[in-house]
Amino acid sequence: MPIVYLLLALVLSSFCAHAQTAAPDFFAFVLLGEGSDGQPVPMVRSVAERTTACPMLRTSAGGATIPMTARRRPPGGHFDEVTVCEARYPVAEAASVVLGNRRIDLPKVSLDTPRRVVLIGDSGCRGPAKDKPQECDGDGFAKVWPFGVLSDEEADKRPDLIVHVGDYNYRGTERGLVLPPSLTGYAAPLNVNVYDTGDLDDEDIASLPIGAAYWSQNIEGSPNPDKWSNWRDDFFRPGAKLLVAAPWLMSRGNHELCSRGGPGWFYLLDAGSTLLGPGHWQVECPPQLPPDWRPGAWPKPPAQPFAGLPFPTHTSAAFRLKLGRLNIIAVDSANAADAVLFNLDTYISQYRDVARMLAEDPTPTWVVTHRPIWAVVKRDKGGPIGLSPYGFINETQREAIDRVFGRGLPPHVTAVIAGHMHRFQAIGFEGPRPPHLAVGTGGMELSHVQPPPSPENPRAAIRVEGLDRSPAWVVGLRDFAAMIVRPVEDGTWTSVLYGTEGETLAICDSRWPGPGHKRSVCELQ
């Protein structure tokens, strides 16, 4: 045998042996949900490949062993290689998840006011997509896709709470889909746009595929269904160190819609669980095709799935975490249209629930929502336009809040925290509206700063008129980053935005904006 073939055979043999012996992935984390009694409930989740057995939860103080129970896999077989299990997690006591000879140590959880809160969002990587592909390799997930770097850095800052503002899975959630004749029964492949209600911060291609039809990646027989390997590579592997650093509040993004990464979201990360008490359960996405549509024998064109019928989506109810002198209300805004009014009744109902929570408890409160309530985008990407040189999003949430609250959110809402825009934007209002932070800088390819900074002083805040009928001062950055927020007992807070080298990019203080102050909530460094 020629030497070159012998070497090639040895290399391939070594590679195959490594692939066969590589340990299956195993992750664990603590997430917070609201129990039936209104109190926060810590839950531990384990995520293990190539096993059907659940781990045990072992407490550190008494050494008690608590069995974990399996969550229900999404149908279709695309998550069959991974088992997700859960149990209630102790308060004020560290614990470990043990699976065979493997062990993951988890943090001590406090339900007091958190002192250091990590904000991160839009952390996935697009990969070799048709539109604007993104490189997802590099030494330790280096700067081409920095989520792993940010994950390690923020874990080292010893947070008490981690808030992810949504969009975990990009490489598995493309905008378009080519459906083969074997699926449709048609003579030629069918190109469709996957359902979403707006992704309008992308500077090159605006996406608003709302129409009479509902197209989903997760229809039976889809060539690109949601699957475990994308979740593993986009979130769990690069975020492994941060996963065990502190308990998590997970917010759902539009990439986790049922038409996109929804099956994985509800299996892996959503807080819905029977562990929260009566009236709670694990949520699943509805079937993504009408019941009479069969693979290979679809109704002939121009038939369109769910035309004239309710779309098979799910919006989770808002929930509240009471953590000492800080409340956090999480709003599922995945299905709120960015620049037009769509699903408005759903969000009026959501914000009525928020209003009830705020009325019954005057504790300082943050509202966390993936899609910004107030954000400045390019003129042709948002609405209403009017005479403003800018566009604004999110129109559905803004209208819902106007109808529910009238004069605006009450003063004990001290921050609105969001992502969705792949950049940092901080807004301080001159009128009585809470500061607004968008921190969608966790790893996805960045978009340009809006409004454009002044050439003479790029760090200066820009005054924007007409942002929800109130003058606002806006600063922004196009940098990969995460934020550490420090709440104070009186309801105020300060924060620092850190870059991938640990450098300070912005400092913020909730006391800076307000009537007559004429400044944003953050200053760029």
Short mmCIF file of C-alpha atoms in Angstrom, two decimals:
data_model
loop_
_atom_site.label_atom_id
_atom_site.label_comp_id
_atom_site.label_asym_id
_atom_site.label_seq_id
_atom_site.Cartn_x
_atom_site.Cartn_y
_atom_site.Cartn_z
CA MET A 1 0.00 0.00 0.00
CA PRO A 2 1.47 3.42 -0.92
CA ILE A 3 2.52 5.39 2.14
CA VAL A 4 0.05 8.22 1.46
CA TYR A 5 -2.89 5.80 1.55
CA LEU A 6 -1.53 4.14 4.68
CA LEU A 7 -1.32 7.52 6.45
CA LEU A 8 -4.81 8.43 5.28
CA ALA A 9 -6.19 5.15 6.57
CA LEU A 10 -4.54 5.72 9.95
CA VAL A 11 -5.94 9.25 10.20
CA LEU A 12 -9.44 8.09 9.31
CA SER A 13 -9.21 5.20 11.74
CA SER A 14 -8.13 7.54 14.53
CA PHE A 15 -10.92 10.00 13.73
CA CYS A 16 -13.58 7.28 13.71
CA ALA A 17 -12.30 5.85 16.98
CA HIS A 18 -12.44 9.30 18.60
CA ALA A 19 -15.95 9.91 17.27
CA GLN A 20 -17.11 6.59 18.70
CA THR A 21 -15.49 7.12 22.14
CA ALA A 22 -16.21 10.84 22.62
CA ALA A 23 -18.29 11.30 25.74
CA PRO A 24 -21.86 12.38 25.08
CA ASP A 25 -22.65 15.93 26.11
CA PHE A 26 -24.09 16.52 29.57
CA PHE A 27 -25.32 19.89 30.89
CA ALA A 28 -27.26 21.17 33.88
CA PHE A 29 -28.54 24.55 35.05
CA VAL A 30 -31.00 26.20 37.42
CA LEU A 31 -33.87 28.31 36.10
CA LEU A 32 -36.51 30.31 37.90
CA GLY A 33 -40.26 30.25 37.40
CA GLU A 34 -43.29 31.60 39.25
CA GLY A 35 -45.13 29.05 41.35
CA SER A 36 -48.88 28.74 41.78
CA ASP A 37 -48.58 30.67 45.06
CA GLY A 38 -46.86 33.60 43.31
CA GLN A 39 -43.45 32.84 44.80
CA PRO A 40 -40.30 32.11 42.77
CA VAL A 41 -39.48 28.44 42.26
CA PRO A 42 -35.92 27.33 41.44
CA MET A 43 -35.83 24.28 39.17
CA VAL A 44 -32.86 22.25 38.01
CA ARG A 45 -32.74 20.94 34.44
CA SER A 46 -30.34 18.35 33.12
CA VAL A 47 -29.69 17.83 29.41
CA ALA A 48 -27.90 14.58 28.56
CA GLU A 49 -27.13 12.89 25.25
CA ARG A 50 -27.49 9.20 24.52
CA THR A 51 -29.20 8.16 27.73
CA THR A 52 -32.76 7.38 28.74
CA ALA A 53 -32.04 7.58 32.48
CA CYS A 54 -32.50 10.74 34.52
CA PRO A 55 -29.72 11.89 36.84
CA MET A 56 -30.07 12.36 40.58
CA LEU A 57 -29.90 15.69 42.37
CA ARG A 58 -27.61 15.51 45.40
CA THR A 59 -27.67 18.32 47.96
CA SER A 60 -24.40 19.46 49.50
CA ALA A 61 -25.44 20.00 53.12
CA GLY A 62 -27.41 16.93 54.09
CA GLY A 63 -26.35 14.77 51.18
CA ALA A 64 -29.96 14.05 50.31
CA THR A 65 -30.58 12.43 46.94
CA ILE A 66 -33.57 13.65 44.95
CA PRO A 67 -34.77 11.85 41.80
CA MET A 68 -35.28 13.91 38.66
CA THR A 69 -38.11 13.28 36.22
CA ALA A 70 -37.98 13.34 32.42
CA ARG A 71 -39.66 16.04 30.38
CA ARG A 72 -41.71 15.06 27.36
CA ARG A 73 -39.77 15.09 24.07
CA PRO A 74 -41.18 16.95 21.08
CA PRO A 75 -42.70 14.61 18.48
CA GLY A 76 -40.91 13.87 15.24
CA GLY A 77 -37.71 12.24 16.50
CA HIS A 78 -35.44 15.27 16.20
CA PHE A 79 -34.69 15.35 19.95
CA ASP A 80 -34.58 11.60 20.55
CA GLU A 81 -30.83 11.63 21.23
CA VAL A 82 -31.17 13.93 24.24
CA THR A 83 -33.02 13.47 27.53
CA VAL A 84 -34.11 16.49 29.56
CA CYS A 85 -34.95 15.95 33.24
CA GLU A 86 -35.94 18.26 36.06
CA ALA A 87 -36.56 18.63 39.78
CA ARG A 88 -37.18 21.39 42.28
CA TYR A 89 -33.94 22.93 43.47
CA PRO A 90 -33.15 23.85 47.10
CA VAL A 91 -32.84 27.46 48.24
CA ALA A 92 -29.68 28.64 50.02
CA GLU A 93 -27.93 25.33 49.41
CA ALA A 94 -25.65 24.19 46.60
CA ALA A 95 -26.32 20.87 44.92
CA SER A 96 -24.96 18.60 42.19
CA VAL A 97 -26.49 16.67 39.33
CA VAL A 98 -25.03 13.17 39.13
CA LEU A 99 -25.36 10.86 36.13
CA GLY A 100 -23.31 7.67 36.46
CA ASN A 101 -19.72 8.73 37.11
CA ARG A 102 -20.32 12.29 35.90
CA ARG A 103 -21.21 15.20 38.14
CA ILE A 104 -22.12 18.85 37.56
CA ASP A 105 -21.92 21.21 40.54
CA LEU A 106 -24.56 23.91 40.64
CA PRO A 107 -24.72 27.23 42.52
CA LYS A 108 -26.33 28.22 45.78
CA VAL A 109 -29.57 30.03 44.97
CA SER A 110 -30.82 33.03 46.91
CA LEU A 111 -34.28 34.55 46.53
CA ASP A 112 -33.14 37.85 48.04
CA THR A 113 -32.48 40.98 45.98
CA PRO A 114 -29.76 40.01 43.46
CA ARG A 115 -26.61 42.12 43.68
CA ARG A 116 -25.07 41.26 40.32
CA VAL A 117 -27.32 40.46 37.34
CA VAL A 118 -25.88 39.42 33.97
CA LEU A 119 -27.84 40.59 30.92
CA ILE A 120 -27.10 38.84 27.65
CA GLY A 121 -29.08 38.09 24.52
CA ASP A 122 -29.14 37.13 20.84
CA SER A 123 -26.25 34.81 21.51
CA GLY A 124 -26.45 32.31 18.66
CA CYS A 125 -24.55 32.09 15.38
CA ARG A 126 -26.12 32.03 11.91
CA GLY A 127 -23.58 29.68 10.34
CA PRO A 128 -23.56 28.90 6.57
CA ALA A 129 -26.97 30.45 5.92
CA LYS A 130 -28.05 31.59 2.47
CA ASP A 131 -28.41 35.21 3.61
CA LYS A 132 -25.44 36.81 5.41
CA PRO A 133 -23.60 33.63 6.52
CA GLN A 134 -21.62 33.87 9.75
CA GLU A 135 -18.49 31.96 10.70
CA CYS A 136 -19.09 29.92 13.87
CA ASP A 137 -15.63 28.42 14.34
CA GLY A 138 -12.55 29.80 15.98
CA ASP A 139 -10.24 29.14 18.91
CA GLY A 140 -12.63 28.87 21.86
CA PHE A 141 -15.47 30.52 19.94
CA ALA A 142 -13.29 33.58 19.43
CA LYS A 143 -14.34 36.99 18.16
CA VAL A 144 -16.00 35.78 14.98
CA TRP A 145 -18.66 34.45 17.35
CA PRO A 146 -17.93 35.54 20.92
CA PHE A 147 -20.71 33.96 22.98
CA GLY A 148 -18.30 31.44 24.48
CA VAL A 149 -15.87 34.21 25.41
CA LEU A 150 -18.63 36.31 26.99
CA SER A 151 -20.00 33.23 28.74
CA ASP A 152 -16.66 32.51 30.40
CA GLU A 153 -16.08 36.17 31.33
CA GLU A 154 -19.48 36.72 32.90
CA ALA A 155 -19.27 33.45 34.85
CA ASP A 156 -16.05 34.73 36.42
CA LYS A 157 -17.88 37.87 37.64
CA ARG A 158 -19.86 35.74 40.15
CA PRO A 159 -23.40 36.81 39.23
CA ASP A 160 -26.44 36.15 41.41
CA LEU A 161 -28.81 35.96 38.43
CA ILE A 162 -28.48 35.62 34.66
CA VAL A 163 -31.15 37.10 32.38
CA HIS A 164 -31.09 35.97 28.75
CA VAL A 165 -33.36 38.17 26.64
CA GLY A 166 -33.97 35.58 23.91
CA ASP A 167 -32.77 34.21 20.55
CA TYR A 168 -30.57 31.24 21.44
CA ASN A 169 -30.69 29.30 18.16
CA TYR A 170 -29.81 30.93 14.84
CA ARG A 171 -28.06 28.25 12.82
CA GLY A 172 -31.21 26.11 12.84
CA THR A 173 -33.74 28.86 12.12
CA GLU A 174 -33.41 30.17 8.61
CA ARG A 175 -35.99 32.55 7.14
CA GLY A 176 -36.80 30.49 4.08
CA LEU A 177 -37.59 26.88 3.33
CA VAL A 178 -37.52 24.86 0.11
CA LEU A 179 -40.13 22.11 0.31
CA PRO A 180 -39.47 19.10 -1.95
CA PRO A 181 -42.13 17.48 -4.16
CA SER A 182 -41.91 14.36 -1.99
CA LEU A 183 -43.40 16.42 0.85
CA THR A 184 -45.95 18.50 -1.05
CA GLY A 185 -46.89 16.23 -3.93
CA TYR A 186 -46.35 19.16 -6.30
CA ALA A 187 -44.41 18.92 -9.53
CA ALA A 188 -41.65 21.33 -8.48
CA PRO A 189 -39.94 22.43 -5.25
CA LEU A 190 -41.83 25.11 -3.32
CA ASN A 191 -40.05 28.14 -1.84
CA VAL A 192 -41.74 29.59 1.25
CA ASN A 193 -41.00 32.20 3.94
CA VAL A 194 -41.08 30.88 7.48
CA TYR A 195 -43.64 32.61 9.72
CA ASP A 196 -42.37 35.43 11.92
CA THR A 197 -43.84 38.78 12.92
CA GLY A 198 -40.82 40.91 12.11
CA ASP A 199 -37.06 40.92 12.34
CA LEU A 200 -36.49 44.49 11.26
CA ASP A 201 -33.14 45.37 12.76
CA ASP A 202 -31.27 43.50 10.03
CA GLU A 203 -29.71 46.36 8.08
CA ASP A 204 -29.67 44.64 4.69
CA ILE A 205 -32.82 42.55 4.48
CA ALA A 206 -36.03 43.46 6.29
CA SER A 207 -38.08 40.41 7.26
CA LEU A 208 -41.82 40.62 7.81
CA PRO A 209 -43.31 37.35 6.50
CA ILE A 210 -46.85 37.83 7.79
CA GLY A 211 -49.47 36.68 5.32
CA ALA A 212 -52.54 34.57 4.80
CA ALA A 213 -50.51 31.37 5.11
CA TYR A 214 -48.48 29.94 7.96
CA TRP A 215 -45.26 28.20 6.97
CA SER A 216 -43.23 26.38 9.58
CA GLN A 217 -39.87 24.64 9.70
CA ASN A 218 -41.55 22.03 11.86
CA ILE A 219 -44.18 20.69 9.50
CA GLU A 220 -44.12 16.92 9.23
CA GLY A 221 -41.44 15.94 6.71
CA SER A 222 -39.66 19.32 6.81
CA PRO A 223 -36.15 19.34 5.29
CA ASN A 224 -34.96 21.67 8.10
CA PRO A 225 -36.79 20.92 11.36
CA ASP A 226 -35.75 22.20 14.76
CA LYS A 227 -33.31 19.68 16.24
CA TRP A 228 -31.07 19.10 19.21
CA SER A 229 -27.70 19.46 17.47
CA ASN A 230 -28.39 23.10 16.62
CA TRP A 231 -29.37 23.92 20.19
CA ARG A 232 -26.32 22.10 21.49
CA ASP A 233 -23.88 23.94 19.23
CA ASP A 234 -25.50 27.38 19.42
CA PHE A 235 -26.20 27.59 23.15
CA PHE A 236 -25.27 24.70 25.39
CA ARG A 237 -21.66 24.04 24.42
CA PRO A 238 -20.43 27.66 24.28
CA GLY A 239 -22.51 28.61 27.33
CA ALA A 240 -21.53 25.63 29.50
CA LYS A 241 -19.52 27.64 32.04
CA LEU A 242 -22.15 30.36 32.39
CA LEU A 243 -24.95 27.79 32.70
CA VAL A 244 -23.72 26.71 36.14
CA ALA A 245 -22.72 30.17 37.42
CA ALA A 246 -26.11 31.35 38.73
CA PRO A 247 -29.86 30.76 38.30
CA TRP A 248 -31.38 31.86 34.99
CA LEU A 249 -34.40 33.80 33.83
CA MET A 250 -34.96 32.62 30.26
CA SER A 251 -36.87 34.95 27.90
CA ARG A 252 -38.30 33.63 24.64
CA GLY A 253 -37.21 35.27 21.37
CA ASN A 254 -38.72 35.22 17.91
CA HIS A 255 -36.23 32.52 16.88
CA GLU A 256 -38.05 30.35 19.42
CA LEU A 257 -41.45 30.70 17.73
CA CYS A 258 -43.19 27.39 17.04
CA SER A 259 -42.52 27.96 13.34
CA ARG A 260 -38.78 28.07 14.11
CA GLY A 261 -36.99 26.76 17.24
CA GLY A 262 -40.15 26.41 19.33
CA PRO A 263 -40.05 22.63 19.90
CA GLY A 264 -36.57 22.86 21.42
CA TRP A 265 -37.45 25.96 23.41
CA PHE A 266 -40.37 24.32 25.19
CA TYR A 267 -38.42 21.10 25.80
CA LEU A 268 -35.12 22.59 26.93
CA LEU A 269 -35.50 26.10 28.36
CA ASP A 270 -39.11 27.20 28.90
CA ALA A 271 -40.07 27.50 32.57
CA GLY A 272 -43.40 25.74 32.06
CA SER A 273 -43.47 22.70 34.34
CA THR A 274 -45.69 20.79 36.75
CA LEU A 275 -43.01 21.59 39.34
CA LEU A 276 -44.54 25.08 39.59
CA GLY A 277 -47.72 23.68 41.11
CA PRO A 278 -51.39 23.34 40.15
CA GLY A 279 -52.32 24.98 36.87
CA HIS A 280 -48.82 24.61 35.40
CA TRP A 281 -47.48 22.10 32.90
CA GLN A 282 -44.90 21.59 30.18
CA VAL A 283 -46.01 23.45 27.06
CA GLU A 284 -45.69 22.04 23.54
CA CYS A 285 -46.11 23.59 20.12
CA PRO A 286 -49.36 22.70 18.33
CA PRO A 287 -49.15 20.59 15.13
CA GLN A 288 -47.65 22.75 12.40
CA LEU A 289 -49.86 21.51 9.54
CA PRO A 290 -53.65 21.31 9.31
CA PRO A 291 -54.85 17.81 10.25
CA ASP A 292 -55.99 16.96 6.70
CA TRP A 293 -52.62 17.78 5.04
CA ARG A 294 -50.71 14.56 4.38
CA PRO A 295 -47.04 14.34 3.28
CA GLY A 296 -46.89 13.86 -0.47
CA ALA A 297 -50.56 14.72 -0.99
CA TRP A 298 -51.09 18.35 -0.10
CA PRO A 299 -54.12 20.20 -1.47
CA LYS A 300 -53.32 21.63 -4.87
CA PRO A 301 -52.19 25.27 -5.17
CA PRO A 302 -53.27 27.92 -4.33
CA ALA A 303 -54.16 26.08 -1.11
CA GLN A 304 -52.11 27.47 1.82
CA PRO A 305 -51.74 26.00 5.31
CA PHE A 306 -54.00 27.58 7.97
CA ALA A 307 -55.37 30.21 5.54
CA GLY A 308 -58.44 31.64 7.26
CA LEU A 309 -57.73 29.58 10.41
CA PRO A 310 -55.99 30.43 13.70
CA PHE A 311 -52.25 29.99 13.31
CA PRO A 312 -50.69 27.18 15.42
CA THR A 313 -48.71 29.44 17.73
CA HIS A 314 -48.46 29.66 21.50
CA THR A 315 -47.78 32.72 23.66
CA SER A 316 -46.95 32.00 27.28
CA ALA A 317 -48.52 34.06 30.04
CA ALA A 318 -46.45 36.79 31.65
CA PHE A 319 -44.92 35.74 34.97
CA ARG A 320 -43.25 37.52 37.85
CA LEU A 321 -40.23 36.72 40.00
CA LYS A 322 -40.25 38.31 43.45
CA LEU A 323 -36.62 38.56 44.51
CA GLY A 324 -36.36 40.60 47.69
CA ARG A 325 -36.71 44.28 46.81
CA LEU A 326 -36.81 43.60 43.07
CA ASN A 327 -39.61 42.15 40.99
CA ILE A 328 -38.96 40.99 37.42
CA ILE A 329 -41.90 40.51 35.06
CA ALA A 330 -41.18 38.40 31.96
CA VAL A 331 -43.35 39.01 28.87
CA ASP A 332 -43.31 36.54 25.97
CA SER A 333 -43.08 38.96 23.04
CA ALA A 334 -41.92 36.41 20.45
CA ASN A 335 -45.15 36.81 18.47
CA ALA A 336 -45.56 40.60 18.74
CA ALA A 337 -45.27 42.20 15.29
CA ASP A 338 -42.48 44.78 15.07
CA ALA A 339 -43.77 47.45 12.70
CA VAL A 340 -47.46 46.67 12.23
CA LEU A 341 -50.30 45.80 14.61
CA PHE A 342 -50.65 42.02 14.58
CA ASN A 343 -51.69 39.73 17.47
CA LEU A 344 -52.72 42.91 19.29
CA ASP A 345 -55.47 41.21 21.33
CA THR A 346 -52.91 38.73 22.65
CA TYR A 347 -50.66 41.50 23.90
CA ILE A 348 -53.47 43.59 25.34
CA SER A 349 -54.26 40.51 27.42
CA GLN A 350 -50.58 40.09 28.32
CA TYR A 351 -50.23 43.65 29.52
CA ARG A 352 -53.49 43.51 31.45
CA ASP A 353 -51.86 40.73 33.43
CA VAL A 354 -48.77 42.91 33.83
CA ALA A 355 -50.98 45.77 35.02
CA ARG A 356 -52.58 43.52 37.62
CA MET A 357 -49.17 42.47 38.93
CA LEU A 358 -47.97 46.05 39.10
CA ALA A 359 -51.14 47.25 40.84
CA GLU A 360 -50.97 44.65 43.59
CA ASP A 361 -47.27 45.11 44.41
CA PRO A 362 -45.39 48.46 44.40
CA THR A 363 -41.97 46.83 44.64
CA PRO A 364 -39.46 48.24 42.09
CA THR A 365 -39.92 46.17 38.93
CA TRP A 366 -38.08 45.37 35.71
CA VAL A 367 -40.01 44.28 32.63
CA VAL A 368 -38.06 41.79 30.52
CA THR A 369 -39.21 41.19 26.94
CA HIS A 370 -37.28 39.97 23.91
CA ARG A 371 -38.66 42.50 21.45
CA PRO A 372 -38.05 46.08 22.57
CA ILE A 373 -41.05 48.15 23.57
CA TRP A 374 -39.29 51.36 22.51
CA ALA A 375 -36.43 51.13 20.05
CA VAL A 376 -35.06 53.28 17.25
CA VAL A 377 -34.39 51.64 13.88
CA LYS A 378 -33.89 52.85 10.32
CA ARG A 379 -36.78 54.86 8.93
CA ASP A 380 -37.89 52.10 6.53
CA LYS A 381 -37.73 49.34 9.19
CA GLY A 382 -40.29 50.54 11.73
CA GLY A 383 -43.38 52.58 12.20
CA PRO A 384 -45.24 54.81 12.50
CA ILE A 385 -42.97 57.02 10.45
CA GLY A 386 -44.67 60.43 10.37
CA LEU A 387 -42.13 63.24 10.11
CA SER A 388 -39.48 61.42 12.11
CA PRO A 389 -36.23 60.46 10.36
CA TYR A 390 -36.36 57.18 12.30
CA GLY A 391 -38.53 54.11 12.53
CA PHE A 392 -39.69 52.68 15.87
CA ILE A 393 -40.33 49.16 17.15
CA ASN A 394 -42.19 47.34 18.70
CA GLU A 395 -45.53 48.70 17.53
CA THR A 396 -47.70 45.87 18.88
CA GLN A 397 -46.37 46.15 22.42
CA ARG A 398 -46.43 49.95 22.40
CA GLU A 399 -50.08 50.00 21.31
CA ALA A 400 -51.02 47.34 23.87
CA ILE A 401 -49.35 49.34 26.65
CA ASP A 402 -51.05 52.55 25.54
CA ARG A 403 -54.47 50.87 25.62
CA VAL A 404 -53.90 49.17 28.97
CA PHE A 405 -51.99 51.84 30.89
CA GLY A 406 -53.09 55.04 29.18
CA ARG A 407 -50.54 57.43 30.63
CA GLY A 408 -47.76 54.87 30.66
CA LEU A 409 -46.21 52.31 32.94
CA PRO A 410 -46.32 53.17 36.65
CA PRO A 411 -43.23 54.77 38.25
CA HIS A 412 -42.14 51.65 40.11
CA VAL A 413 -41.22 50.11 36.72
CA THR A 414 -37.57 51.13 36.81
CA ALA A 415 -36.31 49.42 33.65
CA VAL A 416 -37.47 47.73 30.46
CA ILE A 417 -34.88 45.19 29.30
CA ALA A 418 -34.89 43.67 25.82
CA GLY A 419 -32.78 42.27 22.99
CA HIS A 420 -33.83 41.47 19.39
CA MET A 421 -31.67 44.25 17.92
CA HIS A 422 -28.17 42.93 17.30
CA ARG A 423 -26.52 45.90 18.95
CA PHE A 424 -26.63 47.83 22.19
CA GLN A 425 -29.14 50.65 22.57
CA ALA A 426 -29.95 52.60 25.73
CA ILE A 427 -32.79 55.11 25.96
CA GLY A 428 -33.49 57.69 28.62
CA PHE A 429 -36.79 59.56 28.32
CA GLU A 430 -37.37 63.17 29.26
CA GLY A 431 -40.95 62.21 30.07
CA PRO A 432 -42.22 59.74 32.68
CA ARG A 433 -41.17 56.49 31.01
CA PRO A 434 -38.70 53.97 32.42
CA PRO A 435 -35.19 53.61 31.01
CA HIS A 436 -34.98 51.13 28.15
CA LEU A 437 -32.03 48.80 27.50
CA ALA A 438 -31.58 46.54 24.45
CA VAL A 439 -28.66 44.15 24.90
CA GLY A 440 -28.78 41.92 21.81
CA THR A 441 -24.99 41.71 21.65
CA GLY A 442 -24.26 38.16 22.78
CA GLY A 443 -22.86 36.69 19.58
CA MET A 444 -25.09 37.12 16.55
CA GLU A 445 -23.60 39.19 13.72
CA LEU A 446 -23.98 42.84 14.69
CA SER A 447 -26.10 45.48 12.98
CA HIS A 448 -25.40 49.19 12.59
CA VAL A 449 -26.08 51.77 15.27
CA GLN A 450 -29.32 53.72 15.02
CA PRO A 451 -29.69 56.65 15.26
CA PRO A 452 -26.29 57.23 13.62
CA PRO A 453 -23.87 58.84 16.08
CA SER A 454 -22.60 62.35 15.57
CA PRO A 455 -19.31 62.44 13.58
CA GLU A 456 -18.07 65.23 15.84
CA ASN A 457 -18.81 63.35 19.07
CA PRO A 458 -19.61 59.67 18.45
CA ARG A 459 -20.22 59.00 22.15
CA ALA A 460 -22.81 61.73 22.61
CA ALA A 461 -26.47 60.87 23.12
CA ILE A 462 -28.83 61.67 20.23
CA ARG A 463 -32.14 63.38 20.94
CA VAL A 464 -35.07 61.61 19.26
CA GLU A 465 -38.47 63.25 19.08
CA GLY A 466 -41.73 61.39 18.95
CA LEU A 467 -40.63 58.12 20.54
CA ASP A 468 -44.01 57.19 22.04
CA ARG A 469 -44.91 60.89 22.25
CA SER A 470 -41.95 61.67 24.46
CA PRO A 471 -38.51 63.13 23.68
CA ALA A 472 -35.76 60.58 24.32
CA TRP A 473 -31.97 60.50 24.44
CA VAL A 474 -30.42 57.49 22.76
CA VAL A 475 -26.92 55.98 22.73
CA GLY A 476 -25.82 52.85 20.91
CA LEU A 477 -22.85 50.62 20.17
CA ARG A 478 -21.99 47.98 17.61
CA ASP A 479 -19.89 45.73 19.87
CA PHE A 480 -20.23 42.22 21.21
CA ALA A 481 -20.93 42.65 24.91
CA ALA A 482 -22.78 41.63 28.05
CA MET A 483 -23.97 43.79 30.93
CA ILE A 484 -23.71 43.54 34.70
CA VAL A 485 -26.55 45.35 36.52
CA ARG A 486 -26.42 46.18 40.22
CA PRO A 487 -29.88 46.75 41.75
CA VAL A 488 -30.18 48.98 44.83
CA GLU A 489 -32.75 48.50 47.60
CA ASP A 490 -34.44 51.84 46.80
CA GLY A 491 -35.26 50.64 43.27
CA THR A 492 -32.48 52.43 41.44
CA TRP A 493 -29.74 50.54 39.64
CA THR A 494 -26.37 51.00 37.98
CA SER A 495 -24.73 48.88 35.30
CA VAL A 496 -21.63 48.38 33.20
CA LEU A 497 -21.49 47.05 29.63
CA TYR A 498 -18.41 44.87 29.14
CA GLY A 499 -16.79 43.87 25.83
CA THR A 500 -15.10 40.63 24.86
CA GLU A 501 -11.76 41.73 26.37
CA GLY A 502 -13.42 42.70 29.63
CA GLU A 503 -13.21 46.38 28.71
CA THR A 504 -15.84 48.86 29.87
CA LEU A 505 -17.94 50.03 26.92
CA ALA A 506 -20.69 51.94 28.75
CA ILE A 507 -21.77 52.87 32.25
CA CYS A 508 -25.43 53.38 33.17
CA ASP A 509 -27.46 54.78 36.04
CA SER A 510 -31.23 54.65 36.27
CA ARG A 511 -31.27 58.08 37.98
CA TRP A 512 -29.85 59.95 35.00
CA PRO A 513 -32.88 60.33 32.70
CA GLY A 514 -36.20 61.91 33.58
CA PRO A 515 -38.20 65.12 33.18
CA GLY A 516 -35.81 67.94 32.39
CA HIS A 517 -32.64 65.83 32.61
CA LYS A 518 -31.85 65.71 28.86
CA ARG A 519 -29.56 62.67 29.06
CA SER A 520 -29.69 58.98 28.32
CA VAL A 521 -29.57 56.23 30.89
CA CYS A 522 -26.06 55.23 29.72
CA GLU A 523 -22.85 56.99 28.78
CA LEU A 524 -20.46 55.47 26.28
CA GLN A 525 -16.83 55.15 27.36
#
